[in-house]
Coordinates of N, CA and C and ligand atoms in Angstrom, one line a residue:
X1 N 35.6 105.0 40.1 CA 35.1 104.5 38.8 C 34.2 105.6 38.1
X2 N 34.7 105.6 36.6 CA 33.6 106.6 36.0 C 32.0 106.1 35.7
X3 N 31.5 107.1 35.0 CA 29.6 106.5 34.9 C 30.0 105.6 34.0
X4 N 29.0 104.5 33.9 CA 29.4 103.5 33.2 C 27.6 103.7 32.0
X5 N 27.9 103.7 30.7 CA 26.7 104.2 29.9 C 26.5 102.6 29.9
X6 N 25.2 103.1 30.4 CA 24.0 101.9 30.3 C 23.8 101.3 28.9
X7 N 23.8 99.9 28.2 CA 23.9 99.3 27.2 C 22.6 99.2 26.4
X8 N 22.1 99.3 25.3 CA 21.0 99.0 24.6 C 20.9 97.1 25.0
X9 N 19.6 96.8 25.5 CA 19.8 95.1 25.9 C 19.9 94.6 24.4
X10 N 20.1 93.4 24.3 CA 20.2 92.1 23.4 C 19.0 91.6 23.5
X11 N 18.2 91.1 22.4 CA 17.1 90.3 22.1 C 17.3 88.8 21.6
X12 N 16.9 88.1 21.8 CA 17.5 86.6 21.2 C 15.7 86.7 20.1
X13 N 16.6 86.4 18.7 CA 15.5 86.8 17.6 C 15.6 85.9 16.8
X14 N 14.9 84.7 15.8 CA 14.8 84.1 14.9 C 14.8 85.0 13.5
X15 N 15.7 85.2 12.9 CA 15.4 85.5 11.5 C 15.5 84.5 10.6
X16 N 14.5 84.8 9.6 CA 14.2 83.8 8.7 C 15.5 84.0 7.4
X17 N 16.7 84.7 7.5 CA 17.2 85.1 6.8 C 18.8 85.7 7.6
X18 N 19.3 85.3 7.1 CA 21.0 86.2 7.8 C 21.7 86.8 6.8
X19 N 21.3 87.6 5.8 CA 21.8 88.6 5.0 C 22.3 90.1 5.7
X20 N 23.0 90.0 7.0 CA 23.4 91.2 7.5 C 24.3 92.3 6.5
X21 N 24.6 92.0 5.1 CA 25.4 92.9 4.7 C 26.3 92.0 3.2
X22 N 26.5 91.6 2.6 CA 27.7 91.4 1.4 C 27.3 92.1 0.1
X23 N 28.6 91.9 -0.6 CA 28.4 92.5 -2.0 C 27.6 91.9 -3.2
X24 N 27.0 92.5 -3.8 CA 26.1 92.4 -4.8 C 27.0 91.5 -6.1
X25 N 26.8 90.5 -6.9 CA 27.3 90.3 -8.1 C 26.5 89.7 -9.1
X26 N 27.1 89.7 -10.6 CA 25.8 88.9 -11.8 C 26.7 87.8 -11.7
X27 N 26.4 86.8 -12.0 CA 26.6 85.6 -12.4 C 26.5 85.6 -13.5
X28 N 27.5 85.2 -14.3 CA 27.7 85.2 -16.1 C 27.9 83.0 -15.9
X29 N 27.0 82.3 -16.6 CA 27.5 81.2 -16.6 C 26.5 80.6 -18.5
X30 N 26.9 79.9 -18.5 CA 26.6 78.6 -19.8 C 26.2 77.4 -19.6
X31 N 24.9 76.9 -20.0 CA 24.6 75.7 -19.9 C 25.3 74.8 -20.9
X32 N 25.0 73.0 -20.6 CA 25.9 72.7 -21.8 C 25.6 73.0 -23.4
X33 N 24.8 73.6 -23.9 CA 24.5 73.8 -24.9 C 25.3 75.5 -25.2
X34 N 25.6 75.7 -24.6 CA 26.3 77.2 -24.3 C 25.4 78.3 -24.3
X35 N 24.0 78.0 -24.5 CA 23.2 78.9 -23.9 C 23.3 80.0 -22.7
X36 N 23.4 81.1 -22.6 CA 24.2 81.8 -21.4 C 23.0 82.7 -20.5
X37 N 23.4 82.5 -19.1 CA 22.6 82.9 -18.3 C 23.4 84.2 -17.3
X38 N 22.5 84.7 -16.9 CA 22.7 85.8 -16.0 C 21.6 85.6 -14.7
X39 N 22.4 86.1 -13.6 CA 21.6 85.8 -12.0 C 22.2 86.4 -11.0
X40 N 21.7 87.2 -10.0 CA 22.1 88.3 -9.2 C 22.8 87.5 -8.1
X41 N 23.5 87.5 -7.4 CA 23.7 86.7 -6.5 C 24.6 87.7 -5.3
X42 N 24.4 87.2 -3.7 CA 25.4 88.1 -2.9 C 26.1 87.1 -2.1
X43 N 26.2 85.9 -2.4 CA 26.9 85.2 -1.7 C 28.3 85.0 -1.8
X44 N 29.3 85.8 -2.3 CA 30.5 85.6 -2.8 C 31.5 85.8 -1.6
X45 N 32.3 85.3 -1.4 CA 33.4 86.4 -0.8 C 35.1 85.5 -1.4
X46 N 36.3 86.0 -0.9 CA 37.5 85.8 -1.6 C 38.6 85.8 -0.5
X47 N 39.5 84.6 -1.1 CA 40.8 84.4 0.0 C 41.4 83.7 -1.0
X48 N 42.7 84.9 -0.9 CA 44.2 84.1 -2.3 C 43.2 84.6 -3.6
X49 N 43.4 83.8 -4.7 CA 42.7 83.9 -6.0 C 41.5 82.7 -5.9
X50 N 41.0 82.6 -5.0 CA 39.9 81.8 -4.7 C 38.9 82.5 -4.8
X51 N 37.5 82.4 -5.3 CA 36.5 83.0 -4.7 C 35.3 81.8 -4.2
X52 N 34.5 82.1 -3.2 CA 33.5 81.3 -2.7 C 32.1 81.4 -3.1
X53 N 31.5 80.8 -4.1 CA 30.2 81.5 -4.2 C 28.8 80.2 -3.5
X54 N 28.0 81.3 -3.0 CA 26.9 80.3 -2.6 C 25.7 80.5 -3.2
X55 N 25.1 79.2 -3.9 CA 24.2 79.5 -4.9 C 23.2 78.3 -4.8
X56 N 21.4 78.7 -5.1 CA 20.7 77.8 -5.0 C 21.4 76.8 -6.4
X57 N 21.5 75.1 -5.5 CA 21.7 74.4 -6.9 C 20.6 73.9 -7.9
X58 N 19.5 73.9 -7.6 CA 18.3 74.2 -8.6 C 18.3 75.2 -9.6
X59 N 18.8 76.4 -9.3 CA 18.8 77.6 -9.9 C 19.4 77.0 -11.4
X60 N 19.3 77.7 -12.6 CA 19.7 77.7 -14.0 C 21.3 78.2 -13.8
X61 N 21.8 79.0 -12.7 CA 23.4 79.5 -12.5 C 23.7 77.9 -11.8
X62 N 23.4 77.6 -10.7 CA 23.6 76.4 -10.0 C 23.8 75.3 -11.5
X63 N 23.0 74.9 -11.9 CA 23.2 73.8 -12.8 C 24.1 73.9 -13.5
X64 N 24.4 75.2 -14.1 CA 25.3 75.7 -15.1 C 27.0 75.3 -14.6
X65 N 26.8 75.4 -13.4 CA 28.6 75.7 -12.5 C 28.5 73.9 -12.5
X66 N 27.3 73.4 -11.9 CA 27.7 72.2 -11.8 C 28.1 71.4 -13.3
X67 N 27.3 71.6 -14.2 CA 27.6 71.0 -16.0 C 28.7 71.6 -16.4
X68 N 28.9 73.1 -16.3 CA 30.5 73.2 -17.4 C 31.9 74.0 -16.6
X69 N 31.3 73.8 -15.2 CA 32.2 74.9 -14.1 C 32.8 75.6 -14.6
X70 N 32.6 76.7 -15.6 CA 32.5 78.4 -15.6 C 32.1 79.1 -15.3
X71 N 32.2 80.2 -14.8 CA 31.8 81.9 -14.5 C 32.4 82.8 -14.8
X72 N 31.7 83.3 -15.0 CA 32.0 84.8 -14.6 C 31.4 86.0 -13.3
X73 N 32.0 86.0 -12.4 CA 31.6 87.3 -11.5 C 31.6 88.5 -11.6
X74 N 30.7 89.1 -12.4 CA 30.2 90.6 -12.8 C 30.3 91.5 -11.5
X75 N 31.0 92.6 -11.1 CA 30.5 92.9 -10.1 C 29.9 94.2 -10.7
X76 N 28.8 95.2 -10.2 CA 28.1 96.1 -10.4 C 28.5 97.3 -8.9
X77 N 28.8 98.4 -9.2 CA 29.3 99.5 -8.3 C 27.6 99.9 -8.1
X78 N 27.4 100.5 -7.1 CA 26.2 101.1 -6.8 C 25.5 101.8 -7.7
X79 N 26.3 102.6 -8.8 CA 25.7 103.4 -9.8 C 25.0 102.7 -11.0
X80 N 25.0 101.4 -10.9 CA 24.5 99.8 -11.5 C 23.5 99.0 -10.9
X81 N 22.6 99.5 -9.7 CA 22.2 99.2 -8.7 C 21.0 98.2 -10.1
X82 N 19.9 99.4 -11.0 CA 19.0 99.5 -11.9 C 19.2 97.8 -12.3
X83 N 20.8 97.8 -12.5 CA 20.5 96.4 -14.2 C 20.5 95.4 -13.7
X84 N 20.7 95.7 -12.0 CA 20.8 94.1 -11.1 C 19.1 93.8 -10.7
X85 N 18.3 95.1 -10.4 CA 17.1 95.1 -9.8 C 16.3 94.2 -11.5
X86 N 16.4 95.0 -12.5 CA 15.7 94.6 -13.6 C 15.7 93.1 -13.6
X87 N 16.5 92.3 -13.1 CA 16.9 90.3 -13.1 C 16.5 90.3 -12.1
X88 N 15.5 90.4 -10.7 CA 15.3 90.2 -9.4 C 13.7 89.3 -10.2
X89 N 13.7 88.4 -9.4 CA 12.7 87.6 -9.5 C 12.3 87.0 -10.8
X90 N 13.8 86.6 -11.5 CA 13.7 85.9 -12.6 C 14.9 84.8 -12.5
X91 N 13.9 84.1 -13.3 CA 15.1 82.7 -13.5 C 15.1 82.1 -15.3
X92 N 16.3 81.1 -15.0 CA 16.7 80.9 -16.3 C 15.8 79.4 -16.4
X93 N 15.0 78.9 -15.3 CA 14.6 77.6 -15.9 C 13.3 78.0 -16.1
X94 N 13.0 76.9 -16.7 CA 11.5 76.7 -17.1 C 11.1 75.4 -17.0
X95 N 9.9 75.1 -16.5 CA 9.2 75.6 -15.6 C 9.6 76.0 -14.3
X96 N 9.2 77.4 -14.3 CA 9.8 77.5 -12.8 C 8.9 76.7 -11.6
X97 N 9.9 76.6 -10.8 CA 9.3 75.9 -9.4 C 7.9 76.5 -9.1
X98 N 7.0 75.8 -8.5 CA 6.0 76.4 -8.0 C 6.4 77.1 -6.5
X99 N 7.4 77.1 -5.9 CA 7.5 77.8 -4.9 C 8.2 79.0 -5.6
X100 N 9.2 78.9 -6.2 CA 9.1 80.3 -7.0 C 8.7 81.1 -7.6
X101 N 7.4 80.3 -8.1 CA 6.5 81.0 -9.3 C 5.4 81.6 -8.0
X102 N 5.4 81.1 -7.0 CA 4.5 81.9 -5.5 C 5.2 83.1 -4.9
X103 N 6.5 83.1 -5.5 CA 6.5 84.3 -4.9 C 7.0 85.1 -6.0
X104 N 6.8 84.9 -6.4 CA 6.7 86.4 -8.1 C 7.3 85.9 -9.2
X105 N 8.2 84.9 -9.2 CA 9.3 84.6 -10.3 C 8.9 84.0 -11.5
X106 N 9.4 84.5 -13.0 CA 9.0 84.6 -14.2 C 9.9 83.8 -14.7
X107 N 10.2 82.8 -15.8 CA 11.3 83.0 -16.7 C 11.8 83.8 -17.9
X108 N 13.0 83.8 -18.0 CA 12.8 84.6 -18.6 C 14.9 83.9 -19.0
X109 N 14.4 83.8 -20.7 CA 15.5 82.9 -21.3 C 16.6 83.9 -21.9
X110 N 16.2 84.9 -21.9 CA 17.5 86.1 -22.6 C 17.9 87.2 -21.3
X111 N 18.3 86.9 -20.4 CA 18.5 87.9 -19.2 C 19.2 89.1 -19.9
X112 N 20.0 89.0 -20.5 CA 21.4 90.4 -21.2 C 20.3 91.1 -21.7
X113 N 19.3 90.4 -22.7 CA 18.0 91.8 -23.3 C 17.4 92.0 -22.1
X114 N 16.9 91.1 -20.8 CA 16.0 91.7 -20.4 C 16.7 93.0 -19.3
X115 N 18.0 92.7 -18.9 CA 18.8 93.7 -18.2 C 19.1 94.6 -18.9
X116 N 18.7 94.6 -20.1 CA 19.6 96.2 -21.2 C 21.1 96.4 -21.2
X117 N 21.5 94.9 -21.3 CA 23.3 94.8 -20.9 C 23.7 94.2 -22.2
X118 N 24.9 94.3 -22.8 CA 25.4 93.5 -23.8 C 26.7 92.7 -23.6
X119 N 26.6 91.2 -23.6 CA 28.1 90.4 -23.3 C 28.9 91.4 -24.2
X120 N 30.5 91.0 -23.7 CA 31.7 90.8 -24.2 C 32.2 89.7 -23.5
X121 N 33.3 89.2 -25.0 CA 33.6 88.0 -24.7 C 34.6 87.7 -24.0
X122 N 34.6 86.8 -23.7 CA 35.4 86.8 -22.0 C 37.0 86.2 -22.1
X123 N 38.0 86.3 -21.5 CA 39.0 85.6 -22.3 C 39.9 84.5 -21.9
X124 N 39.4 83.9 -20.9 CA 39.5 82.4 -20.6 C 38.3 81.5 -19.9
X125 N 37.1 81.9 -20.4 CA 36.1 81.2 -20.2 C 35.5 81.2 -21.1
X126 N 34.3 80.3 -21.2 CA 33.4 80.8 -22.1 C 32.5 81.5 -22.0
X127 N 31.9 81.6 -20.3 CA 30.9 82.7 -20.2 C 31.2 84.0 -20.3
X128 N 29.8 84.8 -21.1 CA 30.2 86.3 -21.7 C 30.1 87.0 -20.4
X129 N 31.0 88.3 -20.2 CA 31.2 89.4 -19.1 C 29.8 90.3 -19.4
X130 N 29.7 90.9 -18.9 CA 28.9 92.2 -18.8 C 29.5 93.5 -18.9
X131 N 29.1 94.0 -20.7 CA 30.0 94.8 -20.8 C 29.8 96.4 -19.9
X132 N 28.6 95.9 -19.6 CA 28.1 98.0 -18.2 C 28.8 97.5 -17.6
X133 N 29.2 96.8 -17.1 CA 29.9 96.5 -15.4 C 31.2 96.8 -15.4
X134 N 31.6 97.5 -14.3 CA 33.0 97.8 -13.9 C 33.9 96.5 -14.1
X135 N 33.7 95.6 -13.3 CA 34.5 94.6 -12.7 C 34.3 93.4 -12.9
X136 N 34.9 92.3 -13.7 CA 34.7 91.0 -14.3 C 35.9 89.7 -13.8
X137 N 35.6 89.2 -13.0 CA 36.3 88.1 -12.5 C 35.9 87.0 -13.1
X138 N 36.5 86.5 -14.0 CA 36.5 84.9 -14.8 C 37.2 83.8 -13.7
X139 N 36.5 82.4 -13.8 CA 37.3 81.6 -13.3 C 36.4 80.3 -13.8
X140 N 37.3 79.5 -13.0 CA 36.3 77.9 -13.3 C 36.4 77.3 -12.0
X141 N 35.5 76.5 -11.6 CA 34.9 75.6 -10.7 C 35.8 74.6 -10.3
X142 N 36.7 74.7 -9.5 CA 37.3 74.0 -8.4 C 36.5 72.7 -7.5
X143 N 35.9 73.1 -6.6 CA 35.1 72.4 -5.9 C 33.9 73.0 -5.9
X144 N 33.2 71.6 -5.6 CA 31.6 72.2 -5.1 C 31.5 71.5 -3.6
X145 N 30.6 72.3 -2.8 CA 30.2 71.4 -1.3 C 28.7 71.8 -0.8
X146 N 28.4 70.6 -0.7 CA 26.9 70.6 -0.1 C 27.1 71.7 0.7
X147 N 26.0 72.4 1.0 CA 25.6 73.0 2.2 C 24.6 72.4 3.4
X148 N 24.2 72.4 4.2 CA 22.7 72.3 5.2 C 22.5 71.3 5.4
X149 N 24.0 70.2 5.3 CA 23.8 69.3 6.2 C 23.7 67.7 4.8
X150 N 23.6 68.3 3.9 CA 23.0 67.3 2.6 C 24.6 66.4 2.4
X151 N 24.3 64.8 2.1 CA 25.3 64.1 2.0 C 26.1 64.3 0.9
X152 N 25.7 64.8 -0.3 CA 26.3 65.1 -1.5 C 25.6 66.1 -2.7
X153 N 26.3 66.6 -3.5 CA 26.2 67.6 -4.4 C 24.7 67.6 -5.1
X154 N 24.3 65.9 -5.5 CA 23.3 65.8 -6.3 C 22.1 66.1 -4.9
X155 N 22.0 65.9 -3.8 CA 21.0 66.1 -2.7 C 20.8 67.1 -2.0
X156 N 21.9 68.3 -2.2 CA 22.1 69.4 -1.9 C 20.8 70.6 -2.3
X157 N 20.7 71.3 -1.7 CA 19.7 72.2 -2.4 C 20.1 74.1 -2.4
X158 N 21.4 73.7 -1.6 CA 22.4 74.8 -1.3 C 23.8 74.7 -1.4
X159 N 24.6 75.5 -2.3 CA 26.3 74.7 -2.8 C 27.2 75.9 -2.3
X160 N 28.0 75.8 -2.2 CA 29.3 76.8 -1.7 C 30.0 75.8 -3.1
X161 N 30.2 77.2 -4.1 CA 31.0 76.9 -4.9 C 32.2 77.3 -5.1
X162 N 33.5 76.9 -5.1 CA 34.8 77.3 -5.2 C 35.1 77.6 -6.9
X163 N 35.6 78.5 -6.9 CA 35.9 78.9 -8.2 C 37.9 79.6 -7.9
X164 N 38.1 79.2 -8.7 CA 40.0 79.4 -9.1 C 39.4 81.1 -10.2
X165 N 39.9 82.1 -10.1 CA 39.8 83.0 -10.6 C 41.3 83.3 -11.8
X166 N 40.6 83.0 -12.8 CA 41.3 83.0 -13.8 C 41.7 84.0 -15.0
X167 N 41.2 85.0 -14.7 CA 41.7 86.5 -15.4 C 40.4 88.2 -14.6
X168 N 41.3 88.7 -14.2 CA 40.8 90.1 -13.6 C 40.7 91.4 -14.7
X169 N 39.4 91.9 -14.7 CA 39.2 92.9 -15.5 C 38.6 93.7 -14.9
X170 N 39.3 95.1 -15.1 CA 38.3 96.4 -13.8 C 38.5 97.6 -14.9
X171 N 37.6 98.5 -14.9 CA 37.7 99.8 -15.5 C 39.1 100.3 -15.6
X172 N 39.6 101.0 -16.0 CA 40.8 101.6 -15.9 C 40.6 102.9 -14.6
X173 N 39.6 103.6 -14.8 CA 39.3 104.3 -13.7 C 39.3 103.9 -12.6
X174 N 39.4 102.6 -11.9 CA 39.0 102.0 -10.8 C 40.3 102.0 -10.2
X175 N 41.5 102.0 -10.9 CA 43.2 101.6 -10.9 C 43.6 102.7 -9.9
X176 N 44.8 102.1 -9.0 CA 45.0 102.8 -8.0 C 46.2 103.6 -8.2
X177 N 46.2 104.9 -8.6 CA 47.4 105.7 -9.3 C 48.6 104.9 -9.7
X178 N 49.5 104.7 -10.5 CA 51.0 104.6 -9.9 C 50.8 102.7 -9.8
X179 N 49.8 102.6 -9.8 CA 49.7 100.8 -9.7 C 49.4 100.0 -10.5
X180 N 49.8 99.1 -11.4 CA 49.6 98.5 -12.6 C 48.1 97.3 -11.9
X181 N 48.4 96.6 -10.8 CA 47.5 95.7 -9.9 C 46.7 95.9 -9.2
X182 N 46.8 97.4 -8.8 CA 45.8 97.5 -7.5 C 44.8 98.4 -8.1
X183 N 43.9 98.0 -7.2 CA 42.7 98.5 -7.2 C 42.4 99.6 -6.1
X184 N 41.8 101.0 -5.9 CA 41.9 102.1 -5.8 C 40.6 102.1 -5.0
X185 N 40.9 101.6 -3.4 CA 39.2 101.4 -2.7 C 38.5 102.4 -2.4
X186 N 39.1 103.6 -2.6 CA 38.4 105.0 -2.6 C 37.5 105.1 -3.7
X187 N 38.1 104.5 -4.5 CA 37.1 104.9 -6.1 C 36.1 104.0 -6.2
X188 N 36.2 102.1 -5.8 CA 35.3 101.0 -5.8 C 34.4 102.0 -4.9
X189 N 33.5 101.4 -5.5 CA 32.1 101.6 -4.4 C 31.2 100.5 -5.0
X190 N 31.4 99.2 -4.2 CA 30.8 98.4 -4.2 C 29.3 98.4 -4.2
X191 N 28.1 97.5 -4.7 CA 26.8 97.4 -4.3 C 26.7 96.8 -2.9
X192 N 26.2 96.6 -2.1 CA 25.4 95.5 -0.9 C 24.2 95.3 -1.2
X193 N 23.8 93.8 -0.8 CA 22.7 93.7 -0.2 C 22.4 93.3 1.4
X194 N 21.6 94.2 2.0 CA 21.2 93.7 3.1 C 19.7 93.6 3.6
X195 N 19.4 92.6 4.2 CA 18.4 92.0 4.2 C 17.3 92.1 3.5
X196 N 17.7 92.2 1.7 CA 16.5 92.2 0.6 C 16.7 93.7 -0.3
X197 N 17.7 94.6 0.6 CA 17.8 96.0 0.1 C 19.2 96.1 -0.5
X198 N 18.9 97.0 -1.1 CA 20.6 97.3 -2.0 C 21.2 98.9 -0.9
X199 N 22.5 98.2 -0.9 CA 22.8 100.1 -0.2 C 23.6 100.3 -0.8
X200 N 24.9 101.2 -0.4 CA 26.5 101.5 -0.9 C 27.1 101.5 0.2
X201 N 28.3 102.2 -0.2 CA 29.1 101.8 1.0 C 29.5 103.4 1.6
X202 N 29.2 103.5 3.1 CA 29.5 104.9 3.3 C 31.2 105.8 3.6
X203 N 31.4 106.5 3.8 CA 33.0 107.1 3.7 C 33.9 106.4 4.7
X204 N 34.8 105.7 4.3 CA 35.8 105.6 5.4 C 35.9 105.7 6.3
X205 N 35.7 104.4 7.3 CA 35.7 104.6 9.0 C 36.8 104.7 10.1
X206 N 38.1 104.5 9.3 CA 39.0 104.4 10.4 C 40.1 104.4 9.7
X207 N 41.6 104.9 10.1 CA 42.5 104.2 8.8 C 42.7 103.2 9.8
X208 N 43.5 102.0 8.8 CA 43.4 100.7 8.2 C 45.3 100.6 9.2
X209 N 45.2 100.0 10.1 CA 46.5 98.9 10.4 C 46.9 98.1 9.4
X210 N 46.0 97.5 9.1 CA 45.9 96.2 7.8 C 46.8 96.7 7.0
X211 N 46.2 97.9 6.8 CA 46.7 98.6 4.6 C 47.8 98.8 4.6
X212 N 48.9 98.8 5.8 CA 50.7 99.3 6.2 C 50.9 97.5 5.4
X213 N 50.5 96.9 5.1 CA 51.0 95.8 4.9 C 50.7 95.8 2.9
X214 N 52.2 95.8 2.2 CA 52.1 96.0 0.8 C 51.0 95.0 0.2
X215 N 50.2 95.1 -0.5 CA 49.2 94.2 -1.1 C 50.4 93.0 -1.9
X216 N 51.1 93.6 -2.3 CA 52.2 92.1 -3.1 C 52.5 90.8 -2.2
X217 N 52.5 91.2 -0.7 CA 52.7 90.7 0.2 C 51.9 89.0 0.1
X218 N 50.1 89.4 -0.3 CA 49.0 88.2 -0.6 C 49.7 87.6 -1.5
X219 N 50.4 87.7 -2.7 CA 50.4 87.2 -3.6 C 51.4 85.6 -3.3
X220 N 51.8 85.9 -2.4 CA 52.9 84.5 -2.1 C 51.7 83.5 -1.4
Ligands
FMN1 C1 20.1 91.1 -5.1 C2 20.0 89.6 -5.2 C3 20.8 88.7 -4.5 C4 20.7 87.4 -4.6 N1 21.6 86.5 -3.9 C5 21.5 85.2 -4.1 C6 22.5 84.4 -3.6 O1 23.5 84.8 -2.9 N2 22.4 83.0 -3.8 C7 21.4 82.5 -4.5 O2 21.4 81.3 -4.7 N3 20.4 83.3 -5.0 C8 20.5 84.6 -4.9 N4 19.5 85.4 -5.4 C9 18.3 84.8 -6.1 C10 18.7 84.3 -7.5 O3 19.1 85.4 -8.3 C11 17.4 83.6 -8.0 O4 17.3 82.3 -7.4 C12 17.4 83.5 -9.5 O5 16.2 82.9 -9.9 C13 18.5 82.6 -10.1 O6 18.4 82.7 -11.5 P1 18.7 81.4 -12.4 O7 17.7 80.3 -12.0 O8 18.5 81.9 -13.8 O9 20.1 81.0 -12.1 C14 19.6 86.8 -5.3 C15 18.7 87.6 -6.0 C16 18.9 89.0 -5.9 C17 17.9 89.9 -6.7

């Protein structure tokens, strides 16, 4: 038998937080008055034309998905890092909570001035896109589901919200040569956040068994 390399041990650790790693996005939503809000969010991820988002339902985004189930998912490449930080510890309601307002949070009712971002209008929702941003996923609210154990939506204080994605918009730059549909993962360079920090994404770790499989393939 060869030497066998001795293991770094395992620690059994409470974190107050399990943010090991996802992508960064704005939340584009409308209250019912169509007042429009913006909110940083990393809880998203996607299977089929589904996307999943998880959002405080207190939050001014939260109420918004629950009253007119529209969004928009802005996503922001790392070179956008600036217009996601500028919205960090702001919210759309007022009065903000007092556990909010304890740990730094302001309101603040025009997010697009306060980010230095200007809507375009979106073309099957009614919430405005973000015209700095690469990448704009429209859809509407499918389901909502309690999170953390709560018996229903109105008791919830945490929602996994299903959204049906309803029109895709990416730079033209972002296009993968030769492909009217795909998207060019060399060029994306997504934001992260991990645990409170923003990173990017570092060079290609391995090729991909996966990628032999034609992307048209998902579409069934
Ligand atoms: C980078 C970043 C990521 C965040 N991710 C989430 C998230 O995934 N889910 C969530 O509910 N709040 C998240 N937040 C906090 C919300 O943005 C925050 O609650 C905000 O006040 C919501 O704004 P609103 O009340 O105007 O909707 C994140 C904040 C930042 C800065």
């Amino acid at each position: 038998m060869g030497t066998v390399t001795p293991l770094d041990p395992h620690v059994a650790i409470s974190p107050a937080i399990l943010y090991f790693g996802t992508p960064v996005s704005l939340l584009s939503t409308v209250d019912e008055d169509g007042h429009p809000n913006l909110a940083p969010n990393s809880s998203v991820w996607w299977l089929g034309q589904t996307a999943v988002i998880g959002v405080g339902a207190r939050s001014q985004t939260g109420r918004n998905l629950i009253a007119t189930g529209e969004v928009v998912i802005n996503l922001p490449s790392a070179a956008e890092v600036d217009i996601v930080d500028r919205l960090a510890l702001t919210t759309g309601r007022s009065p903000v909570s007092p556990r909010k307002a304890a740990a730094g949070y302001r309101h603040v009712a025009d997010k697009f001035a306060e980010a230095g971002v200007r809507p375009a209008a979106s073309e099957t929702v009614t919430p405005p896109r973000i015209a700095e941003l690469p990448v704009h996923l429209e859809g509407r609210v499918t389901a909502l589901h309690p999170l953390g154990g709560a018996p229903s939506v109105a008791d919830a204080s945490i929602l996994a919200v299903e959204v049906g994605i309803t029109r895709v918009h990416v730079r033209e730059s972002l296009r993968l040569a030769g492909h009217a549909n795909r998207i060019d993962p060399r060029r994306w360079r997504p934001l992260l956040l991990s645990f409170q920090r923003f990173f990017g994404l570092g060079d290609e770790a391995h090729p991909s068994r996966l990628s032999t499989i034609d992307e048209e393939w998902y579409r069934g």
